[in-house]
Short mmCIF file of C-alpha atoms in Angstrom, two decimals:
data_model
loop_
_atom_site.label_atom_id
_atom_site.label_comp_id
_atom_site.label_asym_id
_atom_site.label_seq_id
_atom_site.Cartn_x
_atom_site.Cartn_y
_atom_site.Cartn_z
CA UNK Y 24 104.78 78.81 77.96
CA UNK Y 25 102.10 79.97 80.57
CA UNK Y 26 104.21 82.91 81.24
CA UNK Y 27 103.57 83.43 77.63
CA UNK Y 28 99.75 82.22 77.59
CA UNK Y 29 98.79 84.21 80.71
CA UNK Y 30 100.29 87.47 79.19
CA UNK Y 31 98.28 87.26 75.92
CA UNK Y 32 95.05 86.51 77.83
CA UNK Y 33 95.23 89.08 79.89
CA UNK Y 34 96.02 91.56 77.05
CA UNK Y 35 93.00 90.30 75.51
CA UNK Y 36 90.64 90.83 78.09
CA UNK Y 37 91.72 94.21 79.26
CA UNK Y 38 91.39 94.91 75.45
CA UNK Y 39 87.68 93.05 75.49
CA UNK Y 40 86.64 95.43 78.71
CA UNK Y 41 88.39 98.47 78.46
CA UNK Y 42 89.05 100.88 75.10
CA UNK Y 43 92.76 102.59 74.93
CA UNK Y 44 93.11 104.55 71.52
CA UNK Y 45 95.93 104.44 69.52
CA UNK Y 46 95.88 108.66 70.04
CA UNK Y 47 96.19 107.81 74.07
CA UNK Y 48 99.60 105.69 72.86
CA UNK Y 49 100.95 108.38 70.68
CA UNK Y 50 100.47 110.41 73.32
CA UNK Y 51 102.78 108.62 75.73
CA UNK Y 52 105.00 107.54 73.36
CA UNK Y 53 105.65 111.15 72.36
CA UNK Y 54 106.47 111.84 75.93
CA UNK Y 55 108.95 109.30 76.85
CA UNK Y 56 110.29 109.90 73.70
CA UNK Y 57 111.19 113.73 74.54
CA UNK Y 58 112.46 112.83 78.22
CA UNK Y 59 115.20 110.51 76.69
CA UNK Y 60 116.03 113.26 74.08
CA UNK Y 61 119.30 112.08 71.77
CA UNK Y 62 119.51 109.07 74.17
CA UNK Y 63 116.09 107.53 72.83
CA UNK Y 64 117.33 104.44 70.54
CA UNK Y 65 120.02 103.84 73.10
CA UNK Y 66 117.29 103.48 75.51
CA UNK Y 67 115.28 100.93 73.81
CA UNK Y 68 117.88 98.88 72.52
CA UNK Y 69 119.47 98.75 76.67
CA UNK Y 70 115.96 98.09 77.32
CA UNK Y 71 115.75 94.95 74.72
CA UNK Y 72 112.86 97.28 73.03
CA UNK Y 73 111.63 98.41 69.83
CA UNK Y 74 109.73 101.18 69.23
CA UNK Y 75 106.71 98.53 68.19
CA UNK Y 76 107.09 96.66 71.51
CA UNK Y 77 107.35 100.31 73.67
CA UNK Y 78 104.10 101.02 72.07
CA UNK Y 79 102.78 97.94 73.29
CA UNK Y 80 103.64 98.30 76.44
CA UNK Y 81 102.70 101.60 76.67
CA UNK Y 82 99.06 100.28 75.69
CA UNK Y 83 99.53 97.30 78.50
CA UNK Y 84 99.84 99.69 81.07
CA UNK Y 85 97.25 102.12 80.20
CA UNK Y 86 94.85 99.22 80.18
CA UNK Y 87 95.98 97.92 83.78
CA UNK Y 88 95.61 101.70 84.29
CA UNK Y 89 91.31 101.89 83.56
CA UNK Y 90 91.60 98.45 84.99
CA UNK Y 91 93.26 99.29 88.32
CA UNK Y 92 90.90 102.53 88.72
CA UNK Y 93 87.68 100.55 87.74
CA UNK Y 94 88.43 98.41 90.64
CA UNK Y 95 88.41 101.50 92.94
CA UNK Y 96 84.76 101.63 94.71
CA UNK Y 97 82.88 104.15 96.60
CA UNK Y 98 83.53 101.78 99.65
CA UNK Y 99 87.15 102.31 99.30
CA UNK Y 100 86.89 105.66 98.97
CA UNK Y 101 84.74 106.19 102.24
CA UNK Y 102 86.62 103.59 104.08
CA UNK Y 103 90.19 105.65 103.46
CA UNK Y 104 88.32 109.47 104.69
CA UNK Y 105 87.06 107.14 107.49
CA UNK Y 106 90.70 106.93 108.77
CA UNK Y 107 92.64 109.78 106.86
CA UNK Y 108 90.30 112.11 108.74
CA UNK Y 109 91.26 110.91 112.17
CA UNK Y 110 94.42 110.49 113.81
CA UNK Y 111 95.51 107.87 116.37
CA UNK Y 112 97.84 108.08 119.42
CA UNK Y 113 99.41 104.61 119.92
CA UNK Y 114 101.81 102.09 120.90
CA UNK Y 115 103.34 98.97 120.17
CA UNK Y 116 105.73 96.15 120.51
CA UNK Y 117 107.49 94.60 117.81
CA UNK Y 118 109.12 91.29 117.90
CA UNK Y 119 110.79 88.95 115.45
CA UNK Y 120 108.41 86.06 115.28
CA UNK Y 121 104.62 85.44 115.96
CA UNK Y 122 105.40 82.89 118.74
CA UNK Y 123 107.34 85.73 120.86
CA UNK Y 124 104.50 87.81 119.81
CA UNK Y 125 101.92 85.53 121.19
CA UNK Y 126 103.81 85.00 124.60
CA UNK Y 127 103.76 89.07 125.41
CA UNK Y 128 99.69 89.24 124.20
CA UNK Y 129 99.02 86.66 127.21
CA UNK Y 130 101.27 88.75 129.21
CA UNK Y 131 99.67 91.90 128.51
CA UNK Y 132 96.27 90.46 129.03
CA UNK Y 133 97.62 88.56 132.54
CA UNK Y 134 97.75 92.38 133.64
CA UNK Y 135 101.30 93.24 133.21
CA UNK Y 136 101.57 96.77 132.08
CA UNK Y 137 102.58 97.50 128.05
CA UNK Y 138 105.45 99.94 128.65
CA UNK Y 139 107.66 97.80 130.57
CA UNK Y 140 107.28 94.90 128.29
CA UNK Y 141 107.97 97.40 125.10
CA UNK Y 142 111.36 98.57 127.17
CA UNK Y 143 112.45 94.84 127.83
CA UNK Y 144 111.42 93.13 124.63
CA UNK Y 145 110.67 95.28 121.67
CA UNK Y 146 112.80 95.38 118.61
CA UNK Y 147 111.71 98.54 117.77
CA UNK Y 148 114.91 100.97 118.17
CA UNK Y 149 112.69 103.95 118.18
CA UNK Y 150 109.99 103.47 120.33
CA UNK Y 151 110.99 100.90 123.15
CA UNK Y 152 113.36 103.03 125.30
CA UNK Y 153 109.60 105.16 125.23
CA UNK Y 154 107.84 102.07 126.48
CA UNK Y 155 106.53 101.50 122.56
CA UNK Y 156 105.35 104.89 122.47
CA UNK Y 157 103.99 106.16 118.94
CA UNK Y 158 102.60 109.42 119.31
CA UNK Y 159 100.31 110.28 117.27
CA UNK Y 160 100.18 109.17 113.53
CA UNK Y 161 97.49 109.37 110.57
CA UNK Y 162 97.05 107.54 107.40
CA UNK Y 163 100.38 107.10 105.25
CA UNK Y 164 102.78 107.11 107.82
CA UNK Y 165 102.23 103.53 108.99
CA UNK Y 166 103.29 100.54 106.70
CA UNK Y 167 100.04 99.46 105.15
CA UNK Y 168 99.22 95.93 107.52
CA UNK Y 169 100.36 98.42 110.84
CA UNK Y 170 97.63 101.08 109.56
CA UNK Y 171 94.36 98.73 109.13
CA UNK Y 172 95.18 96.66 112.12
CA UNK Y 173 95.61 99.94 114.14
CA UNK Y 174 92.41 101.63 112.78
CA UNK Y 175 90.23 98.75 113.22
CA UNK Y 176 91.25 98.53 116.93
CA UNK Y 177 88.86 99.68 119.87
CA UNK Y 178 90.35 102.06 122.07
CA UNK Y 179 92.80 100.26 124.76
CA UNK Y 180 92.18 96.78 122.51
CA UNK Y 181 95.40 94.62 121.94
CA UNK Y 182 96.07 93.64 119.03
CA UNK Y 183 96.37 89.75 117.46
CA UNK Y 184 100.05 89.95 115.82
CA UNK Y 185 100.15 92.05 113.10
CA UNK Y 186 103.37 90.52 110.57
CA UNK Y 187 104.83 93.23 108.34
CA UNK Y 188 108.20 93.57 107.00
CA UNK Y 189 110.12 94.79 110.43
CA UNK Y 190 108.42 91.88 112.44
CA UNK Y 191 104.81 90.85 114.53
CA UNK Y 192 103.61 93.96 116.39
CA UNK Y 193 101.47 94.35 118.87
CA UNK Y 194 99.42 97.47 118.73
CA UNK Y 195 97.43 99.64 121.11
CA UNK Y 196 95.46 102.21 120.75
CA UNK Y 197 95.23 105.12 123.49
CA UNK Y 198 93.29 108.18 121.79
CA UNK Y 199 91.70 109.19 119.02
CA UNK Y 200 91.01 112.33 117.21
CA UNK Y 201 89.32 114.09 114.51
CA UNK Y 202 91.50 116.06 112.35
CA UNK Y 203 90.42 119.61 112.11
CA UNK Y 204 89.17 120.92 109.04
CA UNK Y 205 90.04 118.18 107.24
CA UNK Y 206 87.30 118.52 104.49
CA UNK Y 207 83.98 116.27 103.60
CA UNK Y 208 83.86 113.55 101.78
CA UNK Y 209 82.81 115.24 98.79
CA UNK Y 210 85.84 117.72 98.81
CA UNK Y 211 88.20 114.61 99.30
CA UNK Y 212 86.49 112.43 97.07
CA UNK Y 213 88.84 112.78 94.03
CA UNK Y 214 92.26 112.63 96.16
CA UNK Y 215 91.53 110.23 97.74
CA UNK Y 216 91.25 108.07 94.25
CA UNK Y 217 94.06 109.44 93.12
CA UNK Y 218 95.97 108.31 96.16
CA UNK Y 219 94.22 104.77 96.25
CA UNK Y 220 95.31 104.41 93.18
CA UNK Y 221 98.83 105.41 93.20
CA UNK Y 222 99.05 103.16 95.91
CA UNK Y 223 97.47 100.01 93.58
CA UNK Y 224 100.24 100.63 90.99
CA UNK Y 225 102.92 100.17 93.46
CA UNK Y 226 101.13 96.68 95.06
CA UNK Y 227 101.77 93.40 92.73
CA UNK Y 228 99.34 91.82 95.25
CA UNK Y 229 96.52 94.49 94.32
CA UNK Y 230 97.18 93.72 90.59
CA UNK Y 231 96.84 89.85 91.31
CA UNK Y 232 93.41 90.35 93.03
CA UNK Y 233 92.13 92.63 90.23
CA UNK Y 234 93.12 89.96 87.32
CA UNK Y 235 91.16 87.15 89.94
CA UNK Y 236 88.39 89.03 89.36
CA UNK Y 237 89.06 89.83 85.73
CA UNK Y 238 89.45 86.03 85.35
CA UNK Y 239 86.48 84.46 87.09
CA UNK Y 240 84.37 86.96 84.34
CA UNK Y 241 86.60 85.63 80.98
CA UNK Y 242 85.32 82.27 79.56
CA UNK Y 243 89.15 80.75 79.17
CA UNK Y 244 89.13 77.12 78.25
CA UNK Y 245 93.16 75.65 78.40
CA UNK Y 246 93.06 72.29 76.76
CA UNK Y 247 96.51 71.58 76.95
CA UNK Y 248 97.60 69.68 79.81
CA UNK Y 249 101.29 70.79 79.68
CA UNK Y 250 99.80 74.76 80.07
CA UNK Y 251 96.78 73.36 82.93
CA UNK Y 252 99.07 75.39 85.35
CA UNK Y 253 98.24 79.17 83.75
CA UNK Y 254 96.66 81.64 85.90
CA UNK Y 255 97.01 79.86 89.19
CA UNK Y 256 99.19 82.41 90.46
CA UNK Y 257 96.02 84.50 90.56
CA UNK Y 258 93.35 81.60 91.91
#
């Protein structure tokens, strides 16, 4: 049920803020249409869709679509050519859990040196028989939580424990660099959105913070107790 409620709310207020014509739907329907070919109806009906319910998805996502790149600011855009047009040489130590991760920091700032701690402790297959060596690496190649925590270090700074999927790291910083030619801000401006926003589509987390903010806007009143629960996921 507030599976159910949340869905239709958020439908209607993406449909309240933003304007999708039914031209923009034809449009895409046409086009999925033509990939599947012959194999269309088999499609939907593997799917558990009609071709009323592929048009309203369709709709759905072009919605999230204007919503996702509404929520895409001049901030964002500067702070992304703020790193993408420098590159970083690092290193860093990555361990299984924040506790091990903790231990090596007061290690490190005791005085013992980085590379022999990376050789005897990291995880990190690739980088610890090089003392945690990194080289140097730019925006995109780093998962996500590695790149900010890296870019918003000082040179030489160590790094709090930085969890991502592989583990806590501990990052350092050595040298940084501008990227030549690169381009201004101005000449990047529209990549860089398109990339930002590529990148929201493929981040449930993103979407969840977007709808937050959709929400605390939308005057939504649940007076049944049994559906009290809707839309907490996103508080």
């Amino acid at each position: 049920g507030t599976q159910f409620l949340e869905q239709i709310m958020i439908e209607k207020i993406l449909n309240d803020k933003y304007d999708v014509s039914e031209k923009d739907v034809d449009a895409e329907f046409k086009e999925v249409k033509e990939q599947f070919g012959d194999r269309f109806e088999a499609a939907l009906t593997e799917s558990g869709l009609t071709e009323d319910s592929l048009r309203s998805n369709i709709k759905f996502n072009q919605l999230k679509m204007k919503a996702l790149e509404d929520s895409i600011t001049e901030e964002d855009i500067k702070a992304y050519y703020d790193q993408a047009s420098h590159e970083l040489k690092g290193r860093h130590i990555l361990v299984e859990d924040e506790a091990t991760a903790n231990e090596i920091i007061e290690k490190l700032n005791a005085g013992e040196d980085f590379a022999t701690l990376a050789k005897e402790l990291s995880t990190d297959p690739g980088s610890a028989e090089n003392g945690g060596d990194l080289d140097w690496f730019t925006v995109g190649e780093m998962v996500p939580e590695f790149n900010d925590a890296a870019y918003a270090l000082e040179l030489n700074e160590i790094s709090k424990p930085v969890k991502s999927d592989f583990g806590y790291h501990i990052i350092q910083i050595t040298e940084k660099r501008a990227i030549e030619d690169f381009g201004t801000l101005e000449e990047k401006k529209d990549a860089i959105k398109e990339t930002l926003l590529a990148n929201a589509q493929q981040d449930a987390a993103y979407w969840n913070s977007v709808v937050s903010d959709l929400l605390k806007d939308a005057d939504i009143d649940i007076k049944d107790k049994d559906l009290s629960n809707a839309f907490s996921s996103y508080k």
